[in-house]
Amino acid sequence: MIPYILEWGSLLLRWLHVVSAMAWIGASFFFMHLDASLRSTKDIPAGQGGSSWQVHGGGFYEMRKYLVAPEFMPEELTWHKWQAYTTWLSGFVLLAWIYYAQSHLYLINPDVMQLNAWQASALGVGALGLGWVIYDQLCKSPLGKNENVLGLVGLVAIVAASFGFTQVFSGRGALIHTGALMATWMAGNVFLIIIPNQRKVVASLMAGETPDPALGKQAKQRSTHNNYLTLPVVLLMLANHYPVLYANSAVIPPIVFLITISGSLIRHFYNVRHSDHAKSPWWTWAAAAVALWFTFWVAMASSPTGREQLGLSAAASVPAKESHVPAPAKVIEIVTSRCSMCHAAEPVWEGIQIAPKAVFLDTPANIARQADAINLQAVLSRAMPPNNITAMTDDERTAIAIWVKNSK
Ligand code: HEC
């Protein structure tokens, strides 16, 4: 019963999480675009804001921005904050639901560190909190005055954090915690900097004072960080559904580095293009493509069989093609003894009640049908069995490789 509840809970939480993230990211993209498209007008001189005309849903909008604040407070003011809060809160509960409540399956790899569920969860939550404090202090330090230097230091911090996570968690746990850390920076920026600053501005306007321009500047800096973090964070959140990306913990830091670079570059393209079409930095697409190509390469080169396929090491001696498509008894025995306790109509592994991803590896016919998936997960990437929980040997993986090759 409990695995079913966990599965349904995760579905509903993910639904909420994805929808609120769409709203938050949509708003972030919209306002970055709006800022870039603002032009000074007669009544709003350059440097003090601007206006922009837009058409949407059957009407025309005249958007006006007042840097720092308008002269008077409107009676009604729409705040954009719940998209961010809901995304973070639902994301945190989802993280706890999957990685803390089912830590033995997803978060803990005893070969990396012998942790119990409480220790692993405390490490995860503690790292997210500490990560926010470090980031916030970096932004407030003299480094924060130079955007480029700060960006570089931030990148190093992200990669270092991912390395730290690989020293305590499973590959998948390390990847999701790196994404969660960046997402915590983003939500923290909204909750602890942007909204409080805006409240101070409103309060001083109400009191008839001139608000401090530094408040708006700081908020803009943090919202720009959020904008650049968006694409890398989304890819990291998706990456934990792709075992090929987290199969080998040693290459997670370079993978995180490359993903962060490529996502930020694509964001940069749009930020520049929206302010001036003529200056569209097309090179960012080429650079992002190169970074993604390297990501693929690094992930593949991290497994012995992947290296062979890339021609980086000599191919293992695979016998010449034979014409038997059905799995030989040996392969059936290997897959049955290493995989089918989870991947069966009635899994016997504790905590698994339905075959993960509906992948059934319990009969010779099912095993033959899944040959490519078995090859990808157990041979090319070695992502399965998770954390090699059922102790599959290298010889067994080679036997599968030979079988797959022969059955083509
Ligand atoms: C301890 C349980 C367990 C064992 C043993 C296990 N798996 Fe899995 N497998 C999982 C889980 C959990 C997932 C889902 C991962 C996810 O949510 O992304 C999965 C996913 C998969 C997928 C789908 C991957 C995808 O993202 O599409 C394949 C294919 C797979 N396993 C093959 C295997 C093979 C082959 C073996 C044996 C060598 C194996 N598994 C052993 C638990 C197990």
Tab-separated table of C-alpha atoms in Angstrom, residues 29-398:
chain	number	residue	atom	x	y	z
A	29	PHE	CA	11.072	35.460	-19.042
A	30	PHE	CA	8.277	37.954	-19.535
A	31	PHE	CA	9.741	40.608	-17.264
A	32	MET	CA	13.281	40.193	-18.620
A	33	HIS	CA	11.855	40.643	-22.104
A	34	LEU	CA	9.761	43.598	-20.988
A	35	ASP	CA	12.770	45.284	-19.386
A	36	ALA	CA	14.773	44.812	-22.569
A	37	SER	CA	12.013	46.228	-24.751
A	38	LEU	CA	11.399	49.405	-22.694
A	39	ARG	CA	12.075	52.676	-24.524
A	40	SER	CA	12.344	56.091	-22.906
A	41	THR	CA	9.387	58.419	-23.480
A	42	LYS	CA	8.755	62.148	-23.070
A	43	ASP	CA	7.443	61.798	-19.557
A	44	ILE	CA	9.878	59.070	-18.473
A	45	PRO	CA	13.415	60.230	-19.320
A	46	ALA	CA	16.163	57.708	-20.050
A	47	GLY	CA	17.539	56.100	-16.910
A	48	GLN	CA	14.306	56.473	-14.999
A	49	GLY	CA	12.313	53.729	-16.686
A	50	GLY	CA	10.491	53.574	-19.978
A	51	SER	CA	7.473	52.221	-21.760
A	52	SER	CA	6.705	49.418	-24.133
A	53	TRP	CA	3.662	48.548	-26.219
A	54	GLN	CA	2.507	44.970	-26.476
A	55	VAL	CA	-0.382	43.138	-28.074
A	56	HIS	CA	-1.869	39.992	-26.591
A	57	GLY	CA	-5.179	38.177	-26.373
A	58	GLY	CA	-7.206	40.694	-28.318
A	59	GLY	CA	-5.980	43.854	-26.659
A	60	PHE	CA	-3.113	46.354	-26.575
A	61	TYR	CA	-1.066	46.962	-23.461
A	62	GLU	CA	0.985	50.007	-22.691
A	63	MET	CA	3.508	48.890	-20.099
A	64	ARG	CA	5.378	51.568	-18.158
A	65	LYS	CA	8.287	51.007	-15.848
A	66	TYR	CA	9.256	53.470	-13.121
A	67	LEU	CA	12.754	52.791	-11.907
A	68	VAL	CA	12.801	52.817	-8.130
A	69	ALA	CA	9.144	53.935	-7.847
A	70	PRO	CA	6.340	56.024	-9.309
A	71	GLU	CA	5.515	59.401	-7.749
A	72	PHE	CA	2.391	58.097	-6.093
A	73	MET	CA	1.257	54.680	-4.965
A	74	PRO	CA	-1.520	53.090	-7.017
A	75	GLU	CA	-4.407	51.734	-5.008
A	76	GLU	CA	-3.901	48.200	-6.226
A	77	LEU	CA	-0.545	46.602	-6.820
A	78	THR	CA	-0.019	43.048	-8.135
A	79	TRP	CA	2.886	41.243	-6.497
A	80	HIS	CA	4.636	38.406	-8.301
A	81	LYS	CA	5.815	36.069	-5.624
A	82	TRP	CA	3.545	33.069	-5.130
A	83	GLN	CA	4.719	31.412	-8.346
A	84	ALA	CA	8.206	31.318	-6.849
A	85	TYR	CA	7.122	30.255	-3.370
A	86	THR	CA	4.826	27.516	-4.656
A	87	THR	CA	7.535	26.189	-6.957
A	88	TRP	CA	10.080	25.971	-4.184
A	89	LEU	CA	7.698	24.572	-1.582
A	90	SER	CA	6.263	21.900	-3.884
A	91	GLY	CA	9.777	21.115	-5.113
A	92	PHE	CA	11.076	20.721	-1.592
A	93	VAL	CA	8.209	18.418	-0.590
A	94	LEU	CA	8.757	16.419	-3.791
A	95	LEU	CA	12.470	16.138	-2.987
A	96	ALA	CA	11.643	14.911	0.514
A	97	TRP	CA	8.917	12.607	-0.812
A	98	ILE	CA	11.176	10.831	-3.262
A	99	TYR	CA	14.734	11.256	-2.018
A	100	TYR	CA	14.287	11.438	1.760
A	101	ALA	CA	11.289	9.134	2.241
A	102	GLN	CA	12.751	6.577	-0.220
A	103	SER	CA	16.379	7.380	0.398
A	104	HIS	CA	17.626	3.800	0.134
A	105	LEU	CA	16.427	3.623	-3.441
A	106	TYR	CA	17.402	7.068	-4.661
A	107	LEU	CA	19.707	8.976	-2.347
A	108	ILE	CA	21.994	6.624	-0.471
A	109	ASN	CA	24.740	4.629	-2.117
A	110	PRO	CA	26.485	2.596	0.599
A	111	ASP	CA	29.594	2.368	-1.591
A	112	VAL	CA	29.886	6.152	-1.458
A	113	MET	CA	28.928	6.641	2.181
A	114	GLN	CA	27.153	4.523	4.765
A	115	LEU	CA	24.306	6.808	5.802
A	116	ASN	CA	20.958	6.136	7.381
A	117	ALA	CA	17.842	7.879	6.095
A	118	TRP	CA	17.973	10.621	8.741
A	119	GLN	CA	21.625	11.411	8.190
A	120	ALA	CA	21.186	11.578	4.428
A	121	SER	CA	18.141	13.846	4.688
A	122	ALA	CA	19.844	16.118	7.210
A	123	LEU	CA	22.879	16.403	4.932
A	124	GLY	CA	20.658	17.319	1.989
A	125	VAL	CA	18.614	19.947	3.827
A	126	GLY	CA	21.702	21.328	5.597
A	127	ALA	CA	23.546	21.718	2.301
A	128	LEU	CA	20.649	23.639	0.764
A	129	GLY	CA	20.565	26.047	3.730
A	130	LEU	CA	24.338	26.497	3.862
A	131	GLY	CA	24.454	26.928	0.083
A	132	TRP	CA	22.026	29.822	0.293
A	133	VAL	CA	24.069	31.577	3.022
A	134	ILE	CA	27.277	31.264	0.985
A	135	TYR	CA	25.661	32.537	-2.216
A	136	ASP	CA	23.976	35.441	-0.437
A	137	GLN	CA	27.226	36.483	1.249
A	138	LEU	CA	29.075	36.285	-2.075
A	139	CYS	CA	26.521	38.623	-3.669
A	140	LYS	CA	26.812	41.081	-0.776
A	141	SER	CA	30.626	40.951	-0.707
A	142	PRO	CA	32.798	43.263	-2.853
A	143	LEU	CA	32.760	40.484	-5.484
A	144	GLY	CA	29.083	41.264	-6.005
A	145	LYS	CA	29.980	44.634	-7.545
A	146	ASN	CA	31.381	42.965	-10.642
A	147	GLU	CA	28.704	40.878	-12.355
A	148	ASN	CA	31.154	38.867	-14.463
A	149	VAL	CA	33.433	37.942	-11.582
A	150	LEU	CA	30.402	37.063	-9.476
A	151	GLY	CA	29.038	34.882	-12.289
A	152	LEU	CA	32.342	33.030	-12.528
A	153	VAL	CA	32.548	32.504	-8.759
A	154	GLY	CA	28.925	31.320	-8.787
A	155	LEU	CA	29.752	28.776	-11.488
A	156	VAL	CA	32.712	27.473	-9.493
A	157	ALA	CA	30.484	27.245	-6.399
A	158	ILE	CA	27.875	25.214	-8.310
A	159	VAL	CA	30.446	22.767	-9.655
A	160	ALA	CA	32.121	22.482	-6.238
A	161	ALA	CA	28.745	21.784	-4.630
A	162	SER	CA	28.000	19.048	-7.170
A	163	PHE	CA	31.383	17.506	-6.377
A	164	GLY	CA	30.585	17.670	-2.659
A	165	PHE	CA	27.245	15.952	-3.222
A	166	THR	CA	28.888	13.116	-5.167
A	167	GLN	CA	31.059	12.464	-2.109
A	168	VAL	CA	28.035	11.673	0.056
A	169	PHE	CA	25.097	10.716	-2.184
A	170	SER	CA	24.257	8.450	-5.107
A	171	GLY	CA	24.806	9.989	-8.552
A	172	ARG	CA	21.133	10.682	-8.933
A	173	GLY	CA	20.938	12.219	-5.450
A	174	ALA	CA	23.956	14.407	-6.234
A	175	LEU	CA	22.430	15.673	-9.469
A	176	ILE	CA	19.049	16.541	-7.947
A	177	HIS	CA	20.655	18.267	-4.965
A	178	THR	CA	22.767	20.425	-7.250
A	179	GLY	CA	19.607	21.481	-9.107
A	180	ALA	CA	17.762	21.985	-5.820
A	181	LEU	CA	20.590	24.165	-4.501
A	182	MET	CA	20.422	26.460	-7.527
A	183	ALA	CA	16.629	26.533	-7.254
A	184	THR	CA	16.969	27.476	-3.584
A	185	TRP	CA	19.125	30.447	-4.576
A	186	MET	CA	16.406	31.495	-6.972
A	187	ALA	CA	13.553	31.176	-4.472
A	188	GLY	CA	15.682	32.738	-1.718
A	189	ASN	CA	16.341	35.702	-3.988
A	190	VAL	CA	12.611	36.281	-4.315
A	191	PHE	CA	11.691	35.609	-0.688
A	192	LEU	CA	14.618	37.212	1.129
A	193	ILE	CA	15.814	39.984	-1.198
A	194	ILE	CA	13.506	41.012	-4.023
A	195	ILE	CA	10.164	41.103	-2.210
A	196	PRO	CA	11.480	42.595	1.091
A	197	ASN	CA	13.311	45.304	-0.886
A	198	GLN	CA	10.179	46.088	-2.811
A	199	ARG	CA	8.230	46.306	0.428
A	200	LYS	CA	10.724	48.827	1.784
A	201	VAL	CA	10.330	50.916	-1.355
A	202	VAL	CA	6.552	50.875	-0.995
A	203	ALA	CA	6.786	51.775	2.687
A	204	SER	CA	9.029	54.776	2.074
A	205	LEU	CA	6.744	55.961	-0.730
A	206	MET	CA	3.783	55.762	1.617
A	207	ALA	CA	5.744	57.797	4.145
A	208	GLY	CA	6.367	60.444	1.479
A	209	GLU	CA	10.110	59.764	1.362
A	210	THR	CA	12.345	59.038	-1.648
A	211	PRO	CA	13.164	55.314	-1.714
A	212	ASP	CA	16.787	54.184	-1.717
A	213	PRO	CA	17.768	53.301	-5.337
A	214	ALA	CA	20.177	50.626	-4.031
A	215	LEU	CA	17.157	48.516	-3.062
A	216	GLY	CA	15.892	48.329	-6.625
A	217	LYS	CA	19.381	47.719	-7.969
A	218	GLN	CA	19.978	44.794	-5.648
A	219	ALA	CA	16.598	43.294	-6.553
A	220	LYS	CA	17.379	43.610	-10.259
A	221	GLN	CA	20.742	41.904	-9.783
A	222	ARG	CA	19.118	38.931	-8.066
A	223	SER	CA	16.335	38.684	-10.601
A	224	THR	CA	18.939	38.633	-13.383
A	225	HIS	CA	20.707	35.751	-11.611
A	226	ASN	CA	17.403	33.923	-11.491
A	227	ASN	CA	16.948	34.469	-15.181
A	228	TYR	CA	20.334	32.968	-16.037
A	229	LEU	CA	19.824	30.039	-13.660
A	230	THR	CA	16.438	29.069	-15.090
A	231	LEU	CA	17.482	26.922	-18.043
A	232	PRO	CA	20.315	25.066	-16.271
A	233	VAL	CA	18.039	24.314	-13.300
A	234	VAL	CA	15.268	22.943	-15.514
A	235	LEU	CA	17.730	20.704	-17.343
A	236	LEU	CA	19.196	19.459	-14.044
A	237	MET	CA	15.692	18.677	-12.781
A	238	LEU	CA	15.040	16.657	-15.928
A	239	ALA	CA	18.505	15.078	-15.939
A	240	ASN	CA	17.725	12.963	-12.892
A	241	HIS	CA	15.233	11.030	-15.035
A	242	TYR	CA	18.027	10.039	-17.400
A	243	PRO	CA	20.198	7.380	-15.787
A	244	VAL	CA	22.830	7.834	-18.522
A	245	LEU	CA	23.573	11.264	-17.025
A	246	TYR	CA	24.089	10.203	-13.426
A	247	ALA	CA	25.392	6.666	-13.893
A	248	ASN	CA	28.942	7.685	-13.062
A	249	SER	CA	29.353	10.100	-10.174
A	250	ALA	CA	32.903	10.988	-11.129
A	251	VAL	CA	31.714	12.908	-14.184
A	252	ILE	CA	28.788	14.683	-12.536
A	253	PRO	CA	30.793	17.881	-11.788
A	254	PRO	CA	31.861	18.332	-15.450
A	255	ILE	CA	28.314	17.510	-16.574
A	256	VAL	CA	26.902	20.128	-14.193
A	257	PHE	CA	29.492	22.628	-15.430
A	258	LEU	CA	28.599	22.049	-19.088
A	259	ILE	CA	24.842	22.132	-18.491
A	260	THR	CA	25.113	25.380	-16.520
A	261	ILE	CA	27.213	26.978	-19.245
A	262	SER	CA	24.954	25.937	-22.110
A	263	GLY	CA	21.709	26.931	-20.379
A	264	SER	CA	23.049	30.350	-19.377
A	265	LEU	CA	24.388	30.993	-22.873
A	266	ILE	CA	21.015	30.343	-24.455
A	267	ARG	CA	19.382	32.667	-21.921
A	268	HIS	CA	22.013	35.286	-22.717
A	269	PHE	CA	21.128	35.124	-26.389
A	270	TYR	CA	17.526	36.075	-25.682
A	271	ASN	CA	18.371	38.746	-23.130
A	272	VAL	CA	20.585	40.554	-25.635
A	273	ARG	CA	18.340	39.948	-28.625
A	274	HIS	CA	15.296	41.364	-26.870
A	275	SER	CA	17.058	44.628	-26.207
A	276	ASP	CA	18.357	45.017	-29.749
A	277	HIS	CA	17.668	42.562	-32.586
A	278	ALA	CA	20.665	43.762	-34.539
A	279	LYS	CA	23.035	42.630	-31.800
A	280	SER	CA	21.731	39.048	-31.466
A	281	PRO	CA	24.754	37.055	-30.242
A	282	TRP	CA	24.357	34.008	-32.480
A	283	TRP	CA	27.673	32.602	-31.282
A	284	THR	CA	25.998	31.608	-27.995
A	285	TRP	CA	24.030	28.878	-29.823
A	286	ALA	CA	27.190	27.410	-31.294
A	287	ALA	CA	28.922	27.529	-27.900
A	288	ALA	CA	25.906	25.951	-26.158
A	289	ALA	CA	25.800	23.186	-28.783
A	290	VAL	CA	29.498	22.462	-28.235
A	291	ALA	CA	28.946	22.339	-24.457
A	292	LEU	CA	26.017	19.926	-24.876
A	293	TRP	CA	28.033	17.779	-27.243
A	294	PHE	CA	30.762	17.567	-24.602
A	295	THR	CA	28.119	16.628	-22.020
A	296	PHE	CA	27.094	13.669	-24.165
A	297	TRP	CA	30.713	12.749	-24.742
A	298	VAL	CA	31.744	12.972	-21.079
A	299	ALA	CA	28.738	10.899	-19.974
A	300	MET	CA	29.467	8.231	-22.555
A	301	ALA	CA	33.218	8.173	-21.980
A	302	SER	CA	32.625	7.551	-18.292
A	303	SER	CA	31.580	3.939	-18.890
A	304	PRO	CA	34.034	1.307	-20.177
A	305	THR	CA	31.680	0.217	-22.967
A	306	GLY	CA	30.954	3.818	-23.892
A	307	ARG	CA	34.692	4.392	-24.256
A	308	GLU	CA	34.933	1.448	-26.609
A	309	GLN	CA	32.103	2.822	-28.709
A	310	LEU	CA	33.799	6.208	-28.905
A	311	GLY	CA	36.956	4.431	-30.028
A	312	LEU	CA	38.831	5.547	-26.895
A	313	SER	CA	39.761	2.038	-25.847
A	314	ALA	CA	40.098	-1.289	-27.605
A	315	ALA	CA	36.828	-3.166	-28.054
A	316	ALA	CA	36.317	-6.218	-25.887
A	317	SER	CA	36.419	-9.388	-27.916
A	318	VAL	CA	32.831	-9.858	-28.954
A	319	PRO	CA	32.340	-13.090	-30.911
A	320	ALA	CA	31.201	-12.874	-34.501
A	321	LYS	CA	27.526	-12.474	-35.228
A	322	GLU	CA	25.389	-15.487	-34.558
A	323	SER	CA	21.823	-15.760	-35.564
A	324	HIS	CA	19.970	-16.366	-32.326
A	325	VAL	CA	17.575	-13.612	-31.434
A	326	PRO	CA	16.053	-15.124	-28.253
A	327	ALA	CA	18.127	-14.469	-25.166
A	328	PRO	CA	20.461	-17.310	-24.316
A	329	ALA	CA	19.739	-19.001	-21.044
A	330	LYS	CA	22.722	-17.303	-19.427
A	331	VAL	CA	21.476	-13.794	-20.138
A	332	ILE	CA	17.996	-14.665	-18.935
A	333	GLU	CA	19.496	-15.945	-15.741
A	334	ILE	CA	21.598	-12.790	-15.273
A	335	VAL	CA	18.724	-10.406	-15.885
A	336	THR	CA	16.361	-12.455	-13.760
A	337	SER	CA	18.750	-12.543	-10.843
A	338	ARG	CA	19.891	-8.892	-11.066
A	339	CYS	CA	16.897	-6.962	-12.389
A	340	SER	CA	13.588	-8.777	-12.152
A	341	MET	CA	13.163	-8.341	-8.394
A	342	CYS	CA	12.167	-4.771	-9.297
A	343	HIS	CA	11.209	-5.034	-12.951
A	344	ALA	CA	8.396	-7.560	-12.706
A	345	ALA	CA	4.625	-7.585	-12.632
A	346	GLU	CA	4.866	-8.220	-8.904
A	347	PRO	CA	8.198	-6.853	-7.738
A	348	VAL	CA	9.629	-8.423	-4.631
A	349	TRP	CA	12.068	-5.608	-3.803
A	350	GLU	CA	10.971	-3.745	-0.713
A	351	GLY	CA	9.571	-0.315	-1.532
A	352	ILE	CA	8.837	-1.195	-5.178
A	353	GLN	CA	5.283	-2.217	-5.901
A	354	ILE	CA	5.014	-1.637	-9.637
A	355	ALA	CA	7.686	-2.216	-12.251
A	356	PRO	CA	9.695	1.054	-12.496
A	357	LYS	CA	8.942	2.939	-15.721
A	358	ALA	CA	6.812	-0.077	-16.721
A	359	VAL	CA	9.981	-1.893	-17.747
A	360	PHE	CA	9.328	-5.639	-17.311
A	361	LEU	CA	12.346	-7.938	-17.267
A	362	ASP	CA	10.694	-11.060	-15.948
A	363	THR	CA	10.181	-13.396	-18.918
A	364	PRO	CA	12.460	-14.386	-21.842
A	365	ALA	CA	10.126	-12.574	-24.252
A	366	ASN	CA	10.149	-9.365	-22.192
A	367	ILE	CA	13.915	-9.518	-21.813
A	368	ALA	CA	14.377	-9.952	-25.568
A	369	ARG	CA	12.019	-7.034	-26.251
A	370	GLN	CA	13.973	-4.757	-23.905
A	371	ALA	CA	17.400	-5.657	-25.272
A	372	ASP	CA	18.279	-2.092	-26.253
A	373	ALA	CA	17.087	-0.601	-22.971
A	374	ILE	CA	18.989	-3.247	-20.991
A	375	ASN	CA	22.085	-2.492	-23.053
A	376	LEU	CA	21.758	1.251	-22.451
A	377	GLN	CA	21.077	1.041	-18.710
A	378	ALA	CA	23.218	-1.928	-17.660
A	379	VAL	CA	26.078	-1.935	-20.169
A	380	LEU	CA	26.598	1.451	-21.809
A	381	SER	CA	25.860	3.639	-18.797
A	382	ARG	CA	25.845	1.142	-15.905
A	383	ALA	CA	22.990	3.129	-14.379
A	384	MET	CA	21.143	-0.104	-13.558
A	385	PRO	CA	20.842	-1.796	-11.159
A	386	PRO	CA	20.612	1.467	-9.164
A	387	ASN	CA	23.886	1.919	-7.277
A	388	ASN	CA	24.564	-1.659	-8.368
A	389	ILE	CA	22.323	-2.640	-5.494
A	390	THR	CA	22.061	-6.255	-6.706
A	391	ALA	CA	25.823	-6.574	-7.250
A	392	MET	CA	25.975	-7.171	-10.982
A	393	THR	CA	29.488	-8.174	-12.075
A	394	ASP	CA	31.504	-6.876	-15.032
A	395	ASP	CA	31.435	-10.334	-16.620
A	396	GLU	CA	27.669	-10.310	-16.499
A	397	ARG	CA	27.560	-6.917	-18.198
A	398	THR	CA	29.908	-8.181	-20.898
